mmCIF file of C-alpha atoms in Angstrom:
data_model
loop_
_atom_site.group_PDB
_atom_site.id
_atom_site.type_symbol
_atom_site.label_atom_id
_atom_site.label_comp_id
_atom_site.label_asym_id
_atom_site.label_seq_id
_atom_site.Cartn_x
_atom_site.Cartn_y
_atom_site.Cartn_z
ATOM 1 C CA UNK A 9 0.876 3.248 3.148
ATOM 2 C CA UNK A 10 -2.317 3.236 5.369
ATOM 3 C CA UNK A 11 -2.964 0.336 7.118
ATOM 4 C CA UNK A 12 -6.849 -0.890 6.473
ATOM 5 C CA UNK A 13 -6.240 -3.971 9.157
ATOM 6 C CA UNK A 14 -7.696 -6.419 5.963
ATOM 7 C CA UNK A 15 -4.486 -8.842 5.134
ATOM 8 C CA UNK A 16 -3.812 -9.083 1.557
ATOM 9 C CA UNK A 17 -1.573 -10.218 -1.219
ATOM 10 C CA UNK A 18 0.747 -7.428 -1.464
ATOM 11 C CA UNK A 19 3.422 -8.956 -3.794
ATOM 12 C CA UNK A 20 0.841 -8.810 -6.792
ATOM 13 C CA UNK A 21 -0.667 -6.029 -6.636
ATOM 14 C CA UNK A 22 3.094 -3.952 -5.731
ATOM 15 C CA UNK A 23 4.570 -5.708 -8.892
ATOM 16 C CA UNK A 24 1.198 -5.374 -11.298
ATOM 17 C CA UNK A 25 1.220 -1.869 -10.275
ATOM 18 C CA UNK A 26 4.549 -0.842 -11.304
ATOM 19 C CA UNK A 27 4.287 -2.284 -14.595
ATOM 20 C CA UNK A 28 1.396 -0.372 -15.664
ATOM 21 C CA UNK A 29 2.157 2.525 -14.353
ATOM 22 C CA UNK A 30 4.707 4.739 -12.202
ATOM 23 C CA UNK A 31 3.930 5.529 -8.192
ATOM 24 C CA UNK A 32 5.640 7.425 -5.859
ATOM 25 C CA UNK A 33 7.913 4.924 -4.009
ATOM 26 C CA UNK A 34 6.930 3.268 -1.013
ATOM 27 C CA UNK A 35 8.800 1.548 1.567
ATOM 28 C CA UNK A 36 7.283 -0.892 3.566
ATOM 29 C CA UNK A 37 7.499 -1.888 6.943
ATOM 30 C CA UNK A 38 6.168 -4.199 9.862
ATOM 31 C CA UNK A 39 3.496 -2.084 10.397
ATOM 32 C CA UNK A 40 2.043 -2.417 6.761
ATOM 33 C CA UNK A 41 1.430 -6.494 7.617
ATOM 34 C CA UNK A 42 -0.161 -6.055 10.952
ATOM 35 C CA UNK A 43 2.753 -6.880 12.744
ATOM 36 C CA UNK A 44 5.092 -5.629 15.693
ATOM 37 C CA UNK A 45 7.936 -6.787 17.282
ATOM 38 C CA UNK A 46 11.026 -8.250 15.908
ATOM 39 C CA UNK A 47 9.412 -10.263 13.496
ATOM 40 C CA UNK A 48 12.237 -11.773 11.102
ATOM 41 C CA UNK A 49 9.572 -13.664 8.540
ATOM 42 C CA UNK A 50 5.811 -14.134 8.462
ATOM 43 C CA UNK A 51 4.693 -17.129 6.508
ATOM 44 C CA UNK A 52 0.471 -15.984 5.917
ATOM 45 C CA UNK A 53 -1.432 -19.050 4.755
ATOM 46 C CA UNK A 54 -4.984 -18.610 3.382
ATOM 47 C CA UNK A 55 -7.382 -20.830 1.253
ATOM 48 C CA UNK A 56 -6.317 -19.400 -1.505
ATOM 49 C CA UNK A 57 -2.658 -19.494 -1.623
ATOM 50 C CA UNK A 58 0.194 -18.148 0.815
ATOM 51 C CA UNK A 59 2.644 -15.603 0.923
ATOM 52 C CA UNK A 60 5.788 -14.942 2.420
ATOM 53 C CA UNK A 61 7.848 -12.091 4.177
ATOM 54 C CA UNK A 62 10.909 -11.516 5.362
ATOM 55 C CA UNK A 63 11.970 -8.574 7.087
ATOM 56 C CA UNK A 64 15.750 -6.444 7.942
ATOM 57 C CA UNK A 65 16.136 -5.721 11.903
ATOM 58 C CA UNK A 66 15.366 -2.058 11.462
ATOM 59 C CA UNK A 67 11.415 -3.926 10.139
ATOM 60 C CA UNK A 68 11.692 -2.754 6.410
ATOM 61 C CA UNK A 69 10.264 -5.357 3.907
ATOM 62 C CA UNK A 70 13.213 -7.109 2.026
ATOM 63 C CA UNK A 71 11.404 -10.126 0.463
ATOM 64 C CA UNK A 72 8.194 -10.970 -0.619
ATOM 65 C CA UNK A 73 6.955 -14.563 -1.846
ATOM 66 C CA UNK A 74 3.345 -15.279 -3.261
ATOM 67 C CA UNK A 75 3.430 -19.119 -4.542
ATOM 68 C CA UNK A 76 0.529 -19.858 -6.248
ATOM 69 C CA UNK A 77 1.353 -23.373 -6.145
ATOM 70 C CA UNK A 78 4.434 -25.463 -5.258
ATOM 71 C CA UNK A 79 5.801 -24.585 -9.058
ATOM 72 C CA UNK A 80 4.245 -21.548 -9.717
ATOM 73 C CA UNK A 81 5.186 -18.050 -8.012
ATOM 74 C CA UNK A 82 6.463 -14.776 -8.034
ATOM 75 C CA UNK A 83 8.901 -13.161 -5.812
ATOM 76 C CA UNK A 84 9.928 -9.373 -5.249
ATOM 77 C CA UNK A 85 13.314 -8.248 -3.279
ATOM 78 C CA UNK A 86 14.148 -4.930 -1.736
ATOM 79 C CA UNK A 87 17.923 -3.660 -1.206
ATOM 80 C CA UNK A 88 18.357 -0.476 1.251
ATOM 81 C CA UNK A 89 21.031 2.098 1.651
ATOM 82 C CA UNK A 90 21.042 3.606 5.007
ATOM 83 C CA UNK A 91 17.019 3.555 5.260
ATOM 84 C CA UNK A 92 16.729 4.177 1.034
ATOM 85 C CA UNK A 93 15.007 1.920 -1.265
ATOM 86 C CA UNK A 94 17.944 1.190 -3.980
ATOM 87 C CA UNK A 95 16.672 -1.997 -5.737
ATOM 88 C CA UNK A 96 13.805 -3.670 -6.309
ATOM 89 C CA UNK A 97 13.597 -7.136 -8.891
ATOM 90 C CA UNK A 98 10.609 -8.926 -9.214
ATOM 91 C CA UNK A 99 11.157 -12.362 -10.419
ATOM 92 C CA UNK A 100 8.685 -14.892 -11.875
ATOM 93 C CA UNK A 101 8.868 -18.453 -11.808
ATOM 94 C CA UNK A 102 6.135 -20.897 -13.683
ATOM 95 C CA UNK A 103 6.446 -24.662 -13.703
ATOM 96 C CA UNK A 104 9.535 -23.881 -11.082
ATOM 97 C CA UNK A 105 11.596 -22.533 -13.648
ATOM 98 C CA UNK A 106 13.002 -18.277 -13.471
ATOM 99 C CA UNK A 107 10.872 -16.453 -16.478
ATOM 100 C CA UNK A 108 13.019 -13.938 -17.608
ATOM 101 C CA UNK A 109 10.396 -12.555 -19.989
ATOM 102 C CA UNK A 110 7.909 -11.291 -17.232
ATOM 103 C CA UNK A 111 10.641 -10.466 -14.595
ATOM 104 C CA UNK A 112 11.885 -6.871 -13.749
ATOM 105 C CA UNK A 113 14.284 -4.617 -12.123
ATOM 106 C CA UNK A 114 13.678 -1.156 -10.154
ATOM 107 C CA UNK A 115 16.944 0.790 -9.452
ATOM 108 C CA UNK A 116 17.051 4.179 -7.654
ATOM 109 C CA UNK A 117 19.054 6.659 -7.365
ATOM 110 C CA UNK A 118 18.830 9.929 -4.914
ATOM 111 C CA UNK A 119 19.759 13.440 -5.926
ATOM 112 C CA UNK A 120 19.567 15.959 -2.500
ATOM 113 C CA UNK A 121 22.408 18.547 -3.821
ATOM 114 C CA UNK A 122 19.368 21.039 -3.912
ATOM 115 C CA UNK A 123 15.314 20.038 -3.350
ATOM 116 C CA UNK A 124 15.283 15.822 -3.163
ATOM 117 C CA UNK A 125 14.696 14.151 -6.654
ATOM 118 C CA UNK A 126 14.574 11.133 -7.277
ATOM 119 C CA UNK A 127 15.549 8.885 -10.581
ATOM 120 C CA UNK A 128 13.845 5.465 -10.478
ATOM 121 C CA UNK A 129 15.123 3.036 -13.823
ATOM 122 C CA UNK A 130 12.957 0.208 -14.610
ATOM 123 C CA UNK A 131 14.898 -2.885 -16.893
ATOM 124 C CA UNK A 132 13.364 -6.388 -18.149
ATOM 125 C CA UNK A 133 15.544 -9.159 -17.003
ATOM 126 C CA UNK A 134 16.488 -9.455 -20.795
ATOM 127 C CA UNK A 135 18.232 -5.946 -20.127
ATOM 128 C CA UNK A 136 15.362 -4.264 -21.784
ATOM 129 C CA UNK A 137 14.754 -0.777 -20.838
ATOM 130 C CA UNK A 138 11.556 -0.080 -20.168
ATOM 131 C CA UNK A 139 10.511 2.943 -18.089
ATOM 132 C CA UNK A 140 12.320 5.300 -16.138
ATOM 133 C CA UNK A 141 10.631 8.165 -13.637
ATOM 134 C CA UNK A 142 12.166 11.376 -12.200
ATOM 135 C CA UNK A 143 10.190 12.538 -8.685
ATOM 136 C CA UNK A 144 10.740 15.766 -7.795
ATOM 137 C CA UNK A 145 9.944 17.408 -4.273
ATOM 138 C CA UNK A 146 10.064 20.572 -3.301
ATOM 139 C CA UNK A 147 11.558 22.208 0.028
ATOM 140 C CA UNK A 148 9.210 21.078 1.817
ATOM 141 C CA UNK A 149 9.710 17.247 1.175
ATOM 142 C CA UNK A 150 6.525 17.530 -0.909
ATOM 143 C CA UNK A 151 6.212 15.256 -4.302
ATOM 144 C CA UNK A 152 5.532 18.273 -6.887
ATOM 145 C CA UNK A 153 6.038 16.386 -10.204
ATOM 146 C CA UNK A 154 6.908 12.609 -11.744
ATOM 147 C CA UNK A 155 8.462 12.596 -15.481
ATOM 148 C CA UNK A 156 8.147 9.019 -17.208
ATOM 149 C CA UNK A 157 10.255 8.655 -20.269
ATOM 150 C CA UNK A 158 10.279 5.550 -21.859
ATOM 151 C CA UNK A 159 10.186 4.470 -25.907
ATOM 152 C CA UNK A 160 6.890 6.216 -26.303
ATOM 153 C CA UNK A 161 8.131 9.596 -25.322
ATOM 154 C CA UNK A 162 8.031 11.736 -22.577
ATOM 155 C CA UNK A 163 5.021 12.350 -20.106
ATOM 156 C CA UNK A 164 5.040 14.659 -17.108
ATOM 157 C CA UNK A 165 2.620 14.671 -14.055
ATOM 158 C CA UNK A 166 2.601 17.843 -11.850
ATOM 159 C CA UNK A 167 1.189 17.685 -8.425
ATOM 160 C CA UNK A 168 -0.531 20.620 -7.185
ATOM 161 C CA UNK A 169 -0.769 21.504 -3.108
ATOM 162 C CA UNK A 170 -3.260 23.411 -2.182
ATOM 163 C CA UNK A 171 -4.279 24.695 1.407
ATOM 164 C CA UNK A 172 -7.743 26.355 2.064
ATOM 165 C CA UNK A 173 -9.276 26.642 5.389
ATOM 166 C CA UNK A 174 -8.056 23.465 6.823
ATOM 167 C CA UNK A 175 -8.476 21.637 3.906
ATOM 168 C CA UNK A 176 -5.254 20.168 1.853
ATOM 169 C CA UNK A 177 -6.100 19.297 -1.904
ATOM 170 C CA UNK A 178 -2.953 17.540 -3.699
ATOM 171 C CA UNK A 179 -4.174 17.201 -7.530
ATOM 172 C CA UNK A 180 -2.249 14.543 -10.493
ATOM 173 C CA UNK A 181 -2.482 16.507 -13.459
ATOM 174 C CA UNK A 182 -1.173 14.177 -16.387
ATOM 175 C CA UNK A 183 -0.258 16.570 -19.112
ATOM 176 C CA UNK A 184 -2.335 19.075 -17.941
ATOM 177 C CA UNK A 185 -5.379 16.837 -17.399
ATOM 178 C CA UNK A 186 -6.157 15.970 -13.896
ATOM 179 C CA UNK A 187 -6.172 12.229 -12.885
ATOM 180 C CA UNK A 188 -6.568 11.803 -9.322
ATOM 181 C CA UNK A 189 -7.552 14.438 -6.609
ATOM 182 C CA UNK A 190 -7.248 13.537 -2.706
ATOM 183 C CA UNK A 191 -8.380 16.668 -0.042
ATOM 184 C CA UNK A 192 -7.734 16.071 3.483
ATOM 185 C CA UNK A 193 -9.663 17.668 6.148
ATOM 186 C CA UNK A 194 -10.203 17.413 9.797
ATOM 187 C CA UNK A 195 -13.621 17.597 11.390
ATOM 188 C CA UNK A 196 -14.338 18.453 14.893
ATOM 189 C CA UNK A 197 -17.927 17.004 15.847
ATOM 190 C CA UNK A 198 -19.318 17.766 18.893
ATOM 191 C CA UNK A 199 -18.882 15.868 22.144
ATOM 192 C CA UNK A 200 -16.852 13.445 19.924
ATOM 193 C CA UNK A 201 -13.075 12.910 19.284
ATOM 194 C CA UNK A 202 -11.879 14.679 16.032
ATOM 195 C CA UNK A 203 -11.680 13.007 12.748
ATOM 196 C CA UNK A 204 -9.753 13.110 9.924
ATOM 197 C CA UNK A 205 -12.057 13.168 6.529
ATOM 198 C CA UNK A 206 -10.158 11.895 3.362
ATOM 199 C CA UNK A 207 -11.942 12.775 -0.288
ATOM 200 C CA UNK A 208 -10.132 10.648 -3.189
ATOM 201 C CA UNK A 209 -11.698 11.616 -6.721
ATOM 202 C CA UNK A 210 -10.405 9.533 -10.036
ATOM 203 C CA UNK A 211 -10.983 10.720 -13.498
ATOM 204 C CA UNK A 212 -10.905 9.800 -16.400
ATOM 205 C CA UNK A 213 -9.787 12.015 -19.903
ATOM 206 C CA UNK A 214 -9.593 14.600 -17.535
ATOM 207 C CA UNK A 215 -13.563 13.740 -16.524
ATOM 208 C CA UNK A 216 -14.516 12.885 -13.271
ATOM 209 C CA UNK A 217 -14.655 9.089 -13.335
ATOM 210 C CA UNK A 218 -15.579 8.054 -9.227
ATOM 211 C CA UNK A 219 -14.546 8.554 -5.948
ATOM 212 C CA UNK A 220 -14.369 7.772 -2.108
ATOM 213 C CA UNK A 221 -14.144 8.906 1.429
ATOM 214 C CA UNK A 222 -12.795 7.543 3.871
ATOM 215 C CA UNK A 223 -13.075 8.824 7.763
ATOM 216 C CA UNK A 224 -10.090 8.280 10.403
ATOM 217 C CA UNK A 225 -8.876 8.425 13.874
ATOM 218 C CA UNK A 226 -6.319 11.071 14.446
ATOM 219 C CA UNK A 227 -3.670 7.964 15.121
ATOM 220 C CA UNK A 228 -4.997 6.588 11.637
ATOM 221 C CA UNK A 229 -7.518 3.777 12.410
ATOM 222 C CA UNK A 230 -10.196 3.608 9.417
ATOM 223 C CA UNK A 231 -13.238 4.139 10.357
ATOM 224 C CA UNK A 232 -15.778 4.416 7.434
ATOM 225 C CA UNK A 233 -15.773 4.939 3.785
ATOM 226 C CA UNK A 234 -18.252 6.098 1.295
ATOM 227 C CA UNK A 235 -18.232 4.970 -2.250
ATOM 228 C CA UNK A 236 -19.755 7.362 -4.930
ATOM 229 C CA UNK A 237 -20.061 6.918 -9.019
ATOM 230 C CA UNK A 238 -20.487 9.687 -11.175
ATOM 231 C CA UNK A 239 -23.561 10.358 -12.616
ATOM 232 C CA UNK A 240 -22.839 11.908 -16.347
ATOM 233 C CA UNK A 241 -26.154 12.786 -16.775
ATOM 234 C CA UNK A 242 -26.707 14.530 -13.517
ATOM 235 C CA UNK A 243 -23.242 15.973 -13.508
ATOM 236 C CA UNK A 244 -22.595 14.748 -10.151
ATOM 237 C CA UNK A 245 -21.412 12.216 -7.321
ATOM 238 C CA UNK A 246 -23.539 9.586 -5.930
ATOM 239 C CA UNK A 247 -22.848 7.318 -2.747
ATOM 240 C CA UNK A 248 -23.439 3.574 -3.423
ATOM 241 C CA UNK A 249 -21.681 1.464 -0.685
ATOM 242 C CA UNK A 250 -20.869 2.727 2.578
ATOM 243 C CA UNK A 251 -18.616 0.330 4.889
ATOM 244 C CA UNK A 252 -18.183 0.923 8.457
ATOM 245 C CA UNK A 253 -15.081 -0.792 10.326
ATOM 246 C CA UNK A 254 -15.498 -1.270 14.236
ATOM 247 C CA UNK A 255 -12.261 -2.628 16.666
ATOM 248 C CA UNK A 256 -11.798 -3.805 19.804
ATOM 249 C CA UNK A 257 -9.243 -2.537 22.854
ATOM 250 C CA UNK A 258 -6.175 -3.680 21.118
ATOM 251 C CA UNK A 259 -7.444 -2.115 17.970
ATOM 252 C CA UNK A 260 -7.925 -5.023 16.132
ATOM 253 C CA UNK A 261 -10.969 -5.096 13.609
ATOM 254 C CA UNK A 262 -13.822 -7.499 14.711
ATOM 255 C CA UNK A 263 -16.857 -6.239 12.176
ATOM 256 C CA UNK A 264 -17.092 -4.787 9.027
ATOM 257 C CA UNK A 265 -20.574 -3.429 8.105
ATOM 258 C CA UNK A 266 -21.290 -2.841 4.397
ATOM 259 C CA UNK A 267 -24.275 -1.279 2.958
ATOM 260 C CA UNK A 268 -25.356 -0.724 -0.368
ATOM 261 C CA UNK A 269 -29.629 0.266 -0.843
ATOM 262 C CA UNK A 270 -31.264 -1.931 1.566
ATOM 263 C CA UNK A 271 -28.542 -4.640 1.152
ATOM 264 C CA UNK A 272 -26.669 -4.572 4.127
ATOM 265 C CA UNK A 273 -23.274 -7.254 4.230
ATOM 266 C CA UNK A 274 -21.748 -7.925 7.603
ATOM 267 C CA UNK A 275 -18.404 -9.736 7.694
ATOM 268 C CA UNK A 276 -16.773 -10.633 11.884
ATOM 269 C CA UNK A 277 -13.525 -11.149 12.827
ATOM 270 C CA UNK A 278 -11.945 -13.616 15.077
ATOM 271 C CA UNK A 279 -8.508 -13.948 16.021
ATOM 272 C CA UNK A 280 -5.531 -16.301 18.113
ATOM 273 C CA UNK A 281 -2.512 -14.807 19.442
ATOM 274 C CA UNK A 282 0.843 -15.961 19.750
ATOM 275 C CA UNK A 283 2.666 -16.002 23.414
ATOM 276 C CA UNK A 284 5.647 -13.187 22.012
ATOM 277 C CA UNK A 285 5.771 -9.796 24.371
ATOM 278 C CA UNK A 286 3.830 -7.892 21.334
ATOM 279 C CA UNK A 287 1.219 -10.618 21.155
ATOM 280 C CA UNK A 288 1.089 -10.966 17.406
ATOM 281 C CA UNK A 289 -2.106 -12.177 16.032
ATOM 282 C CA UNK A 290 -1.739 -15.889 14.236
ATOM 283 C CA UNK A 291 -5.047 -16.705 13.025
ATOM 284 C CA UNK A 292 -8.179 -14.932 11.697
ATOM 285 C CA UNK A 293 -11.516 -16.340 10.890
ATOM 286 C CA UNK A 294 -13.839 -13.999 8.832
ATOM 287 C CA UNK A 295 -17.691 -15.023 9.835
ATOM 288 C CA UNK A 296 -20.060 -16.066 8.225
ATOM 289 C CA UNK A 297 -17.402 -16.680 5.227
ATOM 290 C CA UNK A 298 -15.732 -19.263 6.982
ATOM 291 C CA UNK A 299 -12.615 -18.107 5.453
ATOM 292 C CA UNK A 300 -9.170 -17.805 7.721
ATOM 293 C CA UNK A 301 -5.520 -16.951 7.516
ATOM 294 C CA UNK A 302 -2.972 -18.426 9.371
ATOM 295 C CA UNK A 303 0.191 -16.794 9.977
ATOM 296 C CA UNK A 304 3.646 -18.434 11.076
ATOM 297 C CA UNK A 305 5.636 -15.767 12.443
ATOM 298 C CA UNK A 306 9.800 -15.832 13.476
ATOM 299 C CA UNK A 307 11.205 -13.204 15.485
ATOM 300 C CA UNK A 308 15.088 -11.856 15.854
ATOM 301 C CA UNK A 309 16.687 -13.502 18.645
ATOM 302 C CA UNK A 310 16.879 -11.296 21.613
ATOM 303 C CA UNK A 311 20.713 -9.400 21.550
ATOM 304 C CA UNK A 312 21.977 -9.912 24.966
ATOM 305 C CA UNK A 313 23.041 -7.007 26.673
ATOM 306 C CA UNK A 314 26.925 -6.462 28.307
ATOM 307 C CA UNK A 315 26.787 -4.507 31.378
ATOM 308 C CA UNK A 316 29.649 -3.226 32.331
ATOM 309 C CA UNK A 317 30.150 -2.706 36.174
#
């Protein structure tokens, strides 16, 4: 998962997401939430609701909270098997009672006798089956293909590698039509540090629907990114919003800088650390919104060490 240093609700979209639709299976980590350390929970706390985290000592994601209110909210746990996802069960609640009807169970299992696959089975709470997907890499630890089976029949998504002069195009082909198209490329300006160029194209019924590029650091800081639409008349791409992203020494991001025509949108950030060795941040203002999240963060206790003399 790339980290675009903007904090968001992670628990919806992660459980909205898998019910619509399969994705290759992510695990994530400290690093996904902005933080470091030996962070044990981070309670985030916004205007608009709060969500929770808790996290294993190794800093893999094992429970995620977003309450919507004091009775309302939904909550999604991970189990791990020697660093591989196993389980995951999103759970609703409304009116602080469990809603069976809306709440769902991922369970995984891993195949490496020859190239990795790997069989993901997704089950209502009311031990309905509903989905299950088969990723298969090849021997290069590359995702070449996703089957979904479910009561609707059988669909199968290859994904396509290709390298061409320093370019590397992996293409979603649902059924033969294409669906998503990402080609990575590094670019070498002069007098400047290298960059790494990412082109993501969506379509849809196999058209080209719209698409976006985003520019990086080498170490993955996001720089810029370019919005486009398709124009059907005109058979091609057009840019509409372009958003630049600037940080400061810690490589935190202070400004945002959004343009679209001559409307140009300009968003600051301001933050408070805490006093732990990493210096987590604990509060962020977002000028001239006035918006802020506030984050309440618990770390491991320190393991004391035994020297022996």
């Amino acid at each position: 998962m790339t980290k675009k240093y903007h904090f968001i609700f992670l628990t919806v979209f992660i459980t909205a997401f898998s019910i619509v639709r399969g994705q290759e299976i992510q695990i994530f980590t400290l690093e996904d939430f902005d933080l470091m350390g030996d962070v044990k929970s981070c309670l985030v706390s916004t205007d608009y609701g709060k969500e929770e985290y808790d996290f294993n000592k190794k800093g893999f994601l094992t429970k995620s909270v977003t309450r919507y209110n004091d009775q309302d909210y939904d909550a999604v746990y991970y189990k791990y098997k020697n660093d591989d996802l196993l389980e995951k069960r999103s759970e609703s609640y409304r009116n602080g009672v469990f809603d069976a009807s809306t709440s769902i169970a991922h369970f995984y299992e891993i195949d490496s006798t020859d190239n990795l696959k790997i069989q993901e089975r997704i089950f209502s709470y009311e031990k309905e089956f509903l989905d299950e997907y088969i990723y298969g890499f090849d021997e290069f630890g590359d995702l070449i293909s996703i089957q979904r089976t479910n009561n609707n029949g059988t669909d199968v998504t290859l994904v396509e590698h290709k390298k061409f002069k320093g370019e590397n195009t992996v293409t979603y082909l649902l059924n033969d039509a294409p669906v998503k198209s990402i080609r990575t490329s590094t670019l070498k300006p002069i007098n400047k540090a290298a960059q790494r160029i990412v082109l993501t194209k969506e379509y849809l019924n196999g058209e080209e629907n719209d698409a976006f590029e985003e520019v990086y650091t080498m170490d993955g800081r996001l720089m810029a990114q370019q919005e486009f639409e398709y124009n059907s008349k005109l058979k091609k791409f057009e840019p509409t919003t372009r958003t630049s992203y600037e940080y400061d020494e810690k490589g935190m991001l202070i400004s945002e800088i959004a343009k679209r025509g001559a409307g140009i949108i300009k968003k600051e950030y301001i933050y408070q650390y805490d006093n732990s060795e990493v210096g987590n941040w604990i509060k962020q203002i977002v000028t001239p919104d006035n918006t802020y999240t506030t984050r309440k963060i618990t770390y491991y206790p320190a393991e004391t060490k035994v020297i022996k003399e």
